[in-house]
Amino acid sequence: MFPFTLEEYQVRLAKTKERMSEKGIDVLLLTDPANMNYLSGYNGWCFYVHQMLVVLIDEDQPIWIGRGMDANVAKQTTWLMHERIIPYPDDYVQSDDRHPMDFIAKVLADIGQGNRRIGVELDTYYYTAKAHERLTQRLADARFVDATNLVNYVRIIKSDMEIHYMKCAGKIAAKAMYAGMNAINAGARESDVVAAIYHAQIAGTEEFGGDYPAIVPLLPSGVKTSAPHITWSDQRYPSEDTVIIELAGCYQRYHAPLARTVTIGKPQQRVVDVAKIAVEGLNEVLAWMKPGVTCEEVEAVWRKTIGRYGLEKEARIGYSAGLNYPPDWGEHTASIRKGDKTVLQANMTFHIIPGMWYDDFGVEISESVRVTENGCELLCDFPRQLLTNDPNASAS
């Protein structure tokens, strides 16, 4: 059972070929596992070795080329005919003498693609400098062009089924956030809190189980909340502390990220104050988001809101998110920031995360949203406020 119909995969492929044609690309070589999944359904923890989906402008099906032991993954998860699945021998894996791109180059040459205009994803995590060097050496008659994010921009507008999967992910994210919040108490170990979050992320709901998210739970506490991408340790929480939880639910590789700030004991007044401003700015941003406005116009609403309180933020406050694999759930396309003139369209999805970080503390309160026909809707259902486990303290 594939997560999407064959017709949907074919529509995606057709849109990709339209972009290839616009850029004069005859052969598109994809190494980003999210893009491979998007066009073919390919889904496995195989991206630590070299693999590739080959899209030919004049052929109806892509070709998968990868490690021999992963060929059955391609046969079991993709809609490709088995003759379009080409494995390479295992002595190409992490070898000093040969490289998987040597094999791939020979395949391309043998099928008459060695002198065409070839697009490669130069700025992905999975296409190394060595890979590009070996491929271009072996295909000296080809013309190589950068096709980074070509498929990503096809992915930016979601289908109704993709939105459904992201809403499922949103339910998992809320469940995981409750699990983390309830586990954070004075004396609890950070690692035990993360264990509770992971259990909720993978167990999912009664209706559907969860998948592994592209990013691990981020759980800075105390002064470490000034550094948003710190994970966790085995330290125990003190009687008063501030903890940021950033996580995502994941279903069918689609993500709904969510961040909240939790305090143990009485919250610091500065945390309360910044959280109020962040929530106010987030509310105004969400009220402004709708088709026809640009990413930079959305960011300007946030900047104006926090500016009323004398605050500034240099970093972007959101980005397109959805289908992905480690190490990122972002789609590397539109960003909610000054200068990004991407026009919002219905069924674009974003993680809006207007975090505020200072030298010794930080606050994060985020939402995953879908742009609708006349506004936006939340993908997660969770209280949008500073959270505290001290019944005597007000965090509102």
PDB file of C-alpha atoms in Angstrom, residues 70-323:
ATOM      1  CA  ASP A  70      18.658  -1.628  -0.618  1.00  0.00           C
ATOM      2  CA  ALA A  71      17.210  -2.642  -3.971  1.00  0.00           C
ATOM      3  CA  ASN A  72      14.405  -4.521  -2.233  1.00  0.00           C
ATOM      4  CA  VAL A  73      13.533  -1.321  -0.381  1.00  0.00           C
ATOM      5  CA  ALA A  74      13.023   0.284  -3.784  1.00  0.00           C
ATOM      6  CA  LYS A  75      10.996  -2.694  -5.005  1.00  0.00           C
ATOM      7  CA  GLN A  76       8.766  -2.634  -1.926  1.00  0.00           C
ATOM      8  CA  THR A  77       8.223   1.107  -1.475  1.00  0.00           C
ATOM      9  CA  THR A  78       8.268   2.633  -4.974  1.00  0.00           C
ATOM     10  CA  TRP A  79       5.893   2.521  -7.928  1.00  0.00           C
ATOM     11  CA  LEU A  80       8.789   1.869 -10.317  1.00  0.00           C
ATOM     12  CA  MET A  81       8.982  -1.188 -12.518  1.00  0.00           C
ATOM     13  CA  HIS A  82      11.662  -3.535 -11.228  1.00  0.00           C
ATOM     14  CA  GLU A  83      13.789  -3.119 -14.348  1.00  0.00           C
ATOM     15  CA  ARG A  84      14.069   0.570 -13.400  1.00  0.00           C
ATOM     16  CA  ILE A  85      15.774  -0.430 -10.134  1.00  0.00           C
ATOM     17  CA  ILE A  86      19.527  -0.836 -10.618  1.00  0.00           C
ATOM     18  CA  PRO A  87      21.706  -1.993  -7.696  1.00  0.00           C
ATOM     19  CA  TYR A  88      25.449  -1.571  -7.378  1.00  0.00           C
ATOM     20  CA  PRO A  89      27.709  -4.208  -5.745  1.00  0.00           C
ATOM     21  CA  ASP A  90      28.674  -3.805  -2.109  1.00  0.00           C
ATOM     22  CA  ASP A  91      32.363  -3.359  -2.861  1.00  0.00           C
ATOM     23  CA  TYR A  92      31.473   0.170  -3.997  1.00  0.00           C
ATOM     24  CA  VAL A  93      30.437   1.058  -0.424  1.00  0.00           C
ATOM     25  CA  GLN A  94      33.029   3.120   1.482  1.00  0.00           C
ATOM     26  CA  SER A  95      35.840   1.871  -0.717  1.00  0.00           C
ATOM     27  CA  ASP A  96      39.232   3.499  -1.278  1.00  0.00           C
ATOM     28  CA  ASP A  97      39.406   2.109  -4.810  1.00  0.00           C
ATOM     29  CA  ARG A  98      35.976   2.772  -6.288  1.00  0.00           C
ATOM     30  CA  HIS A  99      33.012   5.027  -5.717  1.00  0.00           C
ATOM     31  CA  PRO A 100      29.268   4.525  -6.291  1.00  0.00           C
ATOM     32  CA  MET A 101      29.360   7.478  -8.699  1.00  0.00           C
ATOM     33  CA  ASP A 102      31.703   5.465 -10.927  1.00  0.00           C
ATOM     34  CA  PHE A 103      28.944   2.872 -11.242  1.00  0.00           C
ATOM     35  CA  ILE A 104      26.206   5.479 -11.689  1.00  0.00           C
ATOM     36  CA  ALA A 105      28.200   7.296 -14.371  1.00  0.00           C
ATOM     37  CA  LYS A 106      28.631   4.072 -16.317  1.00  0.00           C
ATOM     38  CA  VAL A 107      24.894   3.367 -16.127  1.00  0.00           C
ATOM     39  CA  LEU A 108      24.107   6.840 -17.432  1.00  0.00           C
ATOM     40  CA  ALA A 109      26.632   6.503 -20.233  1.00  0.00           C
ATOM     41  CA  ASP A 110      25.366   3.043 -21.186  1.00  0.00           C
ATOM     42  CA  ILE A 111      21.795   4.313 -21.578  1.00  0.00           C
ATOM     43  CA  GLY A 112      22.878   7.243 -23.736  1.00  0.00           C
ATOM     44  CA  GLN A 113      22.765  10.040 -21.153  1.00  0.00           C
ATOM     45  CA  GLY A 114      26.482  10.769 -20.948  1.00  0.00           C
ATOM     46  CA  ASN A 115      26.485  13.884 -23.130  1.00  0.00           C
ATOM     47  CA  ARG A 116      23.289  15.591 -21.998  1.00  0.00           C
ATOM     48  CA  ARG A 117      22.592  18.560 -19.733  1.00  0.00           C
ATOM     49  CA  ILE A 118      22.499  17.077 -16.225  1.00  0.00           C
ATOM     50  CA  GLY A 119      21.070  18.751 -13.125  1.00  0.00           C
ATOM     51  CA  VAL A 120      22.502  17.830  -9.728  1.00  0.00           C
ATOM     52  CA  GLU A 121      21.589  18.910  -6.199  1.00  0.00           C
ATOM     53  CA  LEU A 122      24.851  20.641  -5.348  1.00  0.00           C
ATOM     54  CA  ASP A 123      23.720  21.932  -1.953  1.00  0.00           C
ATOM     55  CA  THR A 124      22.222  18.897  -0.260  1.00  0.00           C
ATOM     56  CA  TYR A 125      23.535  16.955   2.710  1.00  0.00           C
ATOM     57  CA  TYR A 126      23.753  13.752   0.672  1.00  0.00           C
ATOM     58  CA  TYR A 127      25.720  14.792  -2.430  1.00  0.00           C
ATOM     59  CA  THR A 128      29.338  15.058  -1.402  1.00  0.00           C
ATOM     60  CA  ALA A 129      32.241  16.888  -2.993  1.00  0.00           C
ATOM     61  CA  LYS A 130      33.807  13.510  -3.782  1.00  0.00           C
ATOM     62  CA  ALA A 131      30.587  12.326  -5.398  1.00  0.00           C
ATOM     63  CA  HIS A 132      30.461  15.348  -7.677  1.00  0.00           C
ATOM     64  CA  GLU A 133      34.139  15.043  -8.532  1.00  0.00           C
ATOM     65  CA  ARG A 134      33.848  11.377  -9.534  1.00  0.00           C
ATOM     66  CA  LEU A 135      30.621  11.890 -11.467  1.00  0.00           C
ATOM     67  CA  THR A 136      31.936  14.824 -13.503  1.00  0.00           C
ATOM     68  CA  GLN A 137      35.214  13.023 -14.200  1.00  0.00           C
ATOM     69  CA  ARG A 138      33.395   9.957 -15.515  1.00  0.00           C
ATOM     70  CA  LEU A 139      30.895  11.990 -17.570  1.00  0.00           C
ATOM     71  CA  ALA A 140      33.288  14.498 -19.107  1.00  0.00           C
ATOM     72  CA  ASP A 141      31.023  15.140 -22.113  1.00  0.00           C
ATOM     73  CA  ALA A 142      27.998  16.071 -20.011  1.00  0.00           C
ATOM     74  CA  ARG A 143      27.097  19.618 -19.008  1.00  0.00           C
ATOM     75  CA  PHE A 144      26.359  19.852 -15.289  1.00  0.00           C
ATOM     76  CA  VAL A 145      24.077  22.504 -13.810  1.00  0.00           C
ATOM     77  CA  ASP A 146      22.925  23.192 -10.274  1.00  0.00           C
ATOM     78  CA  ALA A 147      19.409  21.871  -9.653  1.00  0.00           C
ATOM     79  CA  THR A 148      19.361  22.386  -5.891  1.00  0.00           C
ATOM     80  CA  ASN A 149      15.790  22.772  -4.584  1.00  0.00           C
ATOM     81  CA  LEU A 150      14.206  22.204  -8.004  1.00  0.00           C
ATOM     82  CA  VAL A 151      11.944  19.474  -6.618  1.00  0.00           C
ATOM     83  CA  ASN A 152      11.667  21.243  -3.248  1.00  0.00           C
ATOM     84  CA  TYR A 153       9.754  24.057  -4.931  1.00  0.00           C
ATOM     85  CA  VAL A 154       7.412  21.529  -6.540  1.00  0.00           C
ATOM     86  CA  ARG A 155       6.787  20.192  -3.024  1.00  0.00           C
ATOM     87  CA  ILE A 156       5.982  23.608  -1.521  1.00  0.00           C
ATOM     88  CA  ILE A 157       2.232  23.363  -2.324  1.00  0.00           C
ATOM     89  CA  LYS A 158       0.758  20.272  -0.702  1.00  0.00           C
ATOM     90  CA  SER A 159      -1.974  17.977  -1.954  1.00  0.00           C
ATOM     91  CA  ASP A 160      -5.010  17.250   0.180  1.00  0.00           C
ATOM     92  CA  MET A 161      -3.531  13.892   1.210  1.00  0.00           C
ATOM     93  CA  GLU A 162      -0.261  15.543   2.230  1.00  0.00           C
ATOM     94  CA  ILE A 163      -2.245  17.989   4.366  1.00  0.00           C
ATOM     95  CA  HIS A 164      -4.071  15.048   5.935  1.00  0.00           C
ATOM     96  CA  TYR A 165      -0.754  13.412   6.850  1.00  0.00           C
ATOM     97  CA  MET A 166       0.520  16.675   8.349  1.00  0.00           C
ATOM     98  CA  LYS A 167      -2.628  16.978  10.446  1.00  0.00           C
ATOM     99  CA  CYS A 168      -2.003  13.445  11.704  1.00  0.00           C
ATOM    100  CA  ALA A 169       1.545  14.531  12.514  1.00  0.00           C
ATOM    101  CA  GLY A 170       0.088  17.528  14.352  1.00  0.00           C
ATOM    102  CA  LYS A 171      -1.928  15.254  16.633  1.00  0.00           C
ATOM    103  CA  ILE A 172       1.228  13.295  17.407  1.00  0.00           C
ATOM    104  CA  ALA A 173       3.145  16.522  18.080  1.00  0.00           C
ATOM    105  CA  ALA A 174       0.551  17.684  20.608  1.00  0.00           C
ATOM    106  CA  LYS A 175       0.601  14.305  22.343  1.00  0.00           C
ATOM    107  CA  ALA A 176       4.397  14.379  22.494  1.00  0.00           C
ATOM    108  CA  MET A 177       4.396  17.934  23.848  1.00  0.00           C
ATOM    109  CA  TYR A 178       1.992  16.964  26.636  1.00  0.00           C
ATOM    110  CA  ALA A 179       4.227  14.000  27.447  1.00  0.00           C
ATOM    111  CA  GLY A 180       7.284  16.222  27.685  1.00  0.00           C
ATOM    112  CA  MET A 181       5.563  18.963  29.659  1.00  0.00           C
ATOM    113  CA  ASN A 182       4.137  16.481  32.169  1.00  0.00           C
ATOM    114  CA  ALA A 183       7.517  14.794  32.632  1.00  0.00           C
ATOM    115  CA  ILE A 184       9.374  18.033  33.392  1.00  0.00           C
ATOM    116  CA  ASN A 185       9.591  18.407  37.159  1.00  0.00           C
ATOM    117  CA  ALA A 186      12.199  19.289  39.745  1.00  0.00           C
ATOM    118  CA  GLY A 187      14.499  16.274  40.119  1.00  0.00           C
ATOM    119  CA  ALA A 188      13.547  14.661  36.801  1.00  0.00           C
ATOM    120  CA  ARG A 189      16.358  13.769  34.431  1.00  0.00           C
ATOM    121  CA  GLU A 190      16.436  15.463  31.058  1.00  0.00           C
ATOM    122  CA  SER A 191      16.979  12.088  29.382  1.00  0.00           C
ATOM    123  CA  ASP A 192      13.853  10.652  30.999  1.00  0.00           C
ATOM    124  CA  VAL A 193      11.807  13.577  29.688  1.00  0.00           C
ATOM    125  CA  VAL A 194      13.112  12.895  26.187  1.00  0.00           C
ATOM    126  CA  ALA A 195      12.289   9.200  26.593  1.00  0.00           C
ATOM    127  CA  ALA A 196       8.681  10.153  27.332  1.00  0.00           C
ATOM    128  CA  ILE A 197       8.623  12.414  24.267  1.00  0.00           C
ATOM    129  CA  TYR A 198      10.083   9.707  22.025  1.00  0.00           C
ATOM    130  CA  HIS A 199       7.546   7.167  23.252  1.00  0.00           C
ATOM    131  CA  ALA A 200       4.703   9.516  22.377  1.00  0.00           C
ATOM    132  CA  GLN A 201       6.214  10.390  18.981  1.00  0.00           C
ATOM    133  CA  ILE A 202       6.596   6.766  17.911  1.00  0.00           C
ATOM    134  CA  ALA A 203       3.479   5.336  19.571  1.00  0.00           C
ATOM    135  CA  GLY A 204       1.332   7.987  17.916  1.00  0.00           C
ATOM    136  CA  THR A 205      -2.396   7.756  18.515  1.00  0.00           C
ATOM    137  CA  GLU A 206      -4.874   4.898  18.639  1.00  0.00           C
ATOM    138  CA  GLU A 207      -5.710   5.573  14.984  1.00  0.00           C
ATOM    139  CA  PHE A 208      -2.160   5.752  13.603  1.00  0.00           C
ATOM    140  CA  GLY A 209       1.391   5.203  14.776  1.00  0.00           C
ATOM    141  CA  GLY A 210       4.201   7.723  14.514  1.00  0.00           C
ATOM    142  CA  ASP A 211       7.418   7.775  12.528  1.00  0.00           C
ATOM    143  CA  TYR A 212      10.894   8.989  13.482  1.00  0.00           C
ATOM    144  CA  PRO A 213      11.147  12.787  13.081  1.00  0.00           C
ATOM    145  CA  ALA A 214      13.919  14.336  11.022  1.00  0.00           C
ATOM    146  CA  ILE A 215      15.215  16.232  14.086  1.00  0.00           C
ATOM    147  CA  VAL A 216      15.588  14.877  17.615  1.00  0.00           C
ATOM    148  CA  PRO A 217      13.770  16.630  20.479  1.00  0.00           C
ATOM    149  CA  LEU A 218      15.594  19.848  21.352  1.00  0.00           C
ATOM    150  CA  LEU A 219      15.480  20.444  25.083  1.00  0.00           C
ATOM    151  CA  PRO A 220      17.695  23.294  26.343  1.00  0.00           C
ATOM    152  CA  SER A 221      17.167  24.395  29.936  1.00  0.00           C
ATOM    153  CA  GLY A 222      18.344  27.253  32.162  1.00  0.00           C
ATOM    154  CA  VAL A 223      21.069  29.332  30.562  1.00  0.00           C
ATOM    155  CA  LYS A 224      21.131  26.832  27.680  1.00  0.00           C
ATOM    156  CA  THR A 225      17.766  28.153  26.477  1.00  0.00           C
ATOM    157  CA  SER A 226      19.872  30.890  24.872  1.00  0.00           C
ATOM    158  CA  ALA A 227      21.157  28.189  22.472  1.00  0.00           C
ATOM    159  CA  PRO A 228      18.093  26.749  20.712  1.00  0.00           C
ATOM    160  CA  HIS A 229      19.709  23.698  19.133  1.00  0.00           C
ATOM    161  CA  ILE A 230      21.060  22.013  22.273  1.00  0.00           C
ATOM    162  CA  THR A 231      19.613  18.555  22.830  1.00  0.00           C
ATOM    163  CA  TRP A 232      19.646  16.970  26.318  1.00  0.00           C
ATOM    164  CA  SER A 233      21.848  15.449  29.024  1.00  0.00           C
ATOM    165  CA  ASP A 234      21.304  13.180  32.028  1.00  0.00           C
ATOM    166  CA  GLN A 235      21.251  16.115  34.445  1.00  0.00           C
ATOM    167  CA  ARG A 236      18.316  16.594  36.807  1.00  0.00           C
ATOM    168  CA  TYR A 237      16.195  19.719  36.782  1.00  0.00           C
ATOM    169  CA  PRO A 238      16.493  22.101  39.751  1.00  0.00           C
ATOM    170  CA  SER A 239      13.481  23.364  41.719  1.00  0.00           C
ATOM    171  CA  GLU A 240      13.209  26.450  39.498  1.00  0.00           C
ATOM    172  CA  ASP A 241      14.174  26.397  35.834  1.00  0.00           C
ATOM    173  CA  THR A 242      13.077  27.310  32.313  1.00  0.00           C
ATOM    174  CA  VAL A 243      12.948  24.582  29.646  1.00  0.00           C
ATOM    175  CA  ILE A 244      12.299  24.881  25.916  1.00  0.00           C
ATOM    176  CA  ILE A 245      10.829  21.893  24.089  1.00  0.00           C
ATOM    177  CA  GLU A 246      11.009  21.819  20.307  1.00  0.00           C
ATOM    178  CA  LEU A 247       9.787  18.646  18.647  1.00  0.00           C
ATOM    179  CA  ALA A 248       7.663  17.380  15.793  1.00  0.00           C
ATOM    180  CA  GLY A 249       5.108  14.735  15.106  1.00  0.00           C
ATOM    181  CA  CYS A 250       5.877  12.710  12.003  1.00  0.00           C
ATOM    182  CA  TYR A 251       3.540  10.564   9.927  1.00  0.00           C
ATOM    183  CA  GLN A 252       4.351   9.071   6.523  1.00  0.00           C
ATOM    184  CA  ARG A 253       7.524  11.246   6.665  1.00  0.00           C
ATOM    185  CA  TYR A 254       5.414  14.449   6.966  1.00  0.00           C
ATOM    186  CA  HIS A 255       6.149  16.706   9.923  1.00  0.00           C
ATOM    187  CA  ALA A 256       4.270  19.119  12.122  1.00  0.00           C
ATOM    188  CA  PRO A 257       6.819  20.883  14.357  1.00  0.00           C
ATOM    189  CA  LEU A 258       5.840  22.490  17.663  1.00  0.00           C
ATOM    190  CA  ALA A 259       7.770  24.449  20.309  1.00  0.00           C
ATOM    191  CA  ARG A 260       6.782  25.573  23.792  1.00  0.00           C
ATOM    192  CA  THR A 261       8.533  27.017  26.840  1.00  0.00           C
ATOM    193  CA  VAL A 262       7.913  25.375  30.222  1.00  0.00           C
ATOM    194  CA  THR A 263       8.926  26.695  33.635  1.00  0.00           C
ATOM    195  CA  ILE A 264       9.557  24.666  36.772  1.00  0.00           C
ATOM    196  CA  GLY A 265       8.461  26.615  39.810  1.00  0.00           C
ATOM    197  CA  LYS A 266       7.876  30.335  39.632  1.00  0.00           C
ATOM    198  CA  PRO A 267       8.800  31.718  36.198  1.00  0.00           C
ATOM    199  CA  GLN A 268      11.295  34.539  35.899  1.00  0.00           C
ATOM    200  CA  GLN A 269       9.593  37.830  35.142  1.00  0.00           C
ATOM    201  CA  ARG A 270      11.736  38.396  32.050  1.00  0.00           C
ATOM    202  CA  VAL A 271      10.605  35.037  30.668  1.00  0.00           C
ATOM    203  CA  VAL A 272       6.970  35.935  31.341  1.00  0.00           C
ATOM    204  CA  ASP A 273       7.389  39.314  29.643  1.00  0.00           C
ATOM    205  CA  VAL A 274       9.099  37.980  26.522  1.00  0.00           C
ATOM    206  CA  ALA A 275       6.598  35.114  26.246  1.00  0.00           C
ATOM    207  CA  LYS A 276       3.683  37.577  26.284  1.00  0.00           C
ATOM    208  CA  ILE A 277       5.267  39.587  23.473  1.00  0.00           C
ATOM    209  CA  ALA A 278       6.090  36.462  21.472  1.00  0.00           C
ATOM    210  CA  VAL A 279       2.510  35.185  21.743  1.00  0.00           C
ATOM    211  CA  GLU A 280       1.110  38.579  20.771  1.00  0.00           C
ATOM    212  CA  GLY A 281       3.388  38.735  17.744  1.00  0.00           C
ATOM    213  CA  LEU A 282       2.597  35.154  16.773  1.00  0.00           C
ATOM    214  CA  ASN A 283      -1.138  35.841  17.019  1.00  0.00           C
ATOM    215  CA  GLU A 284      -0.835  38.855  14.746  1.00  0.00           C
ATOM    216  CA  VAL A 285       1.287  36.920  12.251  1.00  0.00           C
ATOM    217  CA  LEU A 286      -1.269  34.114  12.073  1.00  0.00           C
ATOM    218  CA  ALA A 287      -4.086  36.606  11.603  1.00  0.00           C
ATOM    219  CA  TRP A 288      -2.193  38.181   8.682  1.00  0.00           C
ATOM    220  CA  MET A 289      -1.228  34.990   6.815  1.00  0.00           C
ATOM    221  CA  LYS A 290      -3.347  34.348   3.726  1.00  0.00           C
ATOM    222  CA  PRO A 291      -2.901  33.747   0.002  1.00  0.00           C
ATOM    223  CA  GLY A 292      -1.514  36.725  -1.894  1.00  0.00           C
ATOM    224  CA  VAL A 293       0.723  38.167   0.810  1.00  0.00           C
ATOM    225  CA  THR A 294       4.472  37.665   0.705  1.00  0.00           C
ATOM    226  CA  CYS A 295       6.733  36.051   3.262  1.00  0.00           C
ATOM    227  CA  GLU A 296       8.440  39.378   3.951  1.00  0.00           C
ATOM    228  CA  GLU A 297       5.065  41.071   4.524  1.00  0.00           C
ATOM    229  CA  VAL A 298       4.251  38.446   7.143  1.00  0.00           C
ATOM    230  CA  GLU A 299       7.608  38.985   8.848  1.00  0.00           C
ATOM    231  CA  ALA A 300       7.021  42.748   8.849  1.00  0.00           C
ATOM    232  CA  VAL A 301       3.905  42.218  10.982  1.00  0.00           C
ATOM    233  CA  TRP A 302       6.005  40.378  13.561  1.00  0.00           C
ATOM    234  CA  ARG A 303       8.740  42.992  13.454  1.00  0.00           C
ATOM    235  CA  LYS A 304       6.243  45.817  13.961  1.00  0.00           C
ATOM    236  CA  THR A 305       4.624  44.022  16.912  1.00  0.00           C
ATOM    237  CA  ILE A 306       7.801  43.359  18.861  1.00  0.00           C
ATOM    238  CA  GLY A 307       9.109  46.787  17.890  1.00  0.00           C
ATOM    239  CA  ARG A 308       6.357  48.351  19.987  1.00  0.00           C
ATOM    240  CA  TYR A 309       8.136  46.853  22.988  1.00  0.00           C
ATOM    241  CA  GLY A 310      11.628  47.846  21.876  1.00  0.00           C
ATOM    242  CA  LEU A 311      12.587  44.332  20.769  1.00  0.00           C
ATOM    243  CA  GLU A 312      14.329  43.204  17.582  1.00  0.00           C
ATOM    244  CA  LYS A 313      14.976  39.828  15.982  1.00  0.00           C
ATOM    245  CA  GLU A 314      17.473  39.262  13.174  1.00  0.00           C
ATOM    246  CA  ALA A 315      16.705  35.619  12.320  1.00  0.00           C
ATOM    247  CA  ARG A 316      13.789  34.408  10.221  1.00  0.00           C
ATOM    248  CA  ILE A 317      10.575  33.585  12.075  1.00  0.00           C
ATOM    249  CA  GLY A 318       9.422  30.667   9.958  1.00  0.00           C
ATOM    250  CA  TYR A 319      10.036  28.384   7.021  1.00  0.00           C
ATOM    251  CA  SER A 320       8.278  25.920   4.761  1.00  0.00           C
ATOM    252  CA  ALA A 321       8.104  22.483   6.379  1.00  0.00           C
ATOM    253  CA  GLY A 322       6.647  19.090   5.615  1.00  0.00           C
ATOM    254  CA  LEU A 323       8.166  15.995   4.016  1.00  0.00           C
TER     255      LEU A 323
END
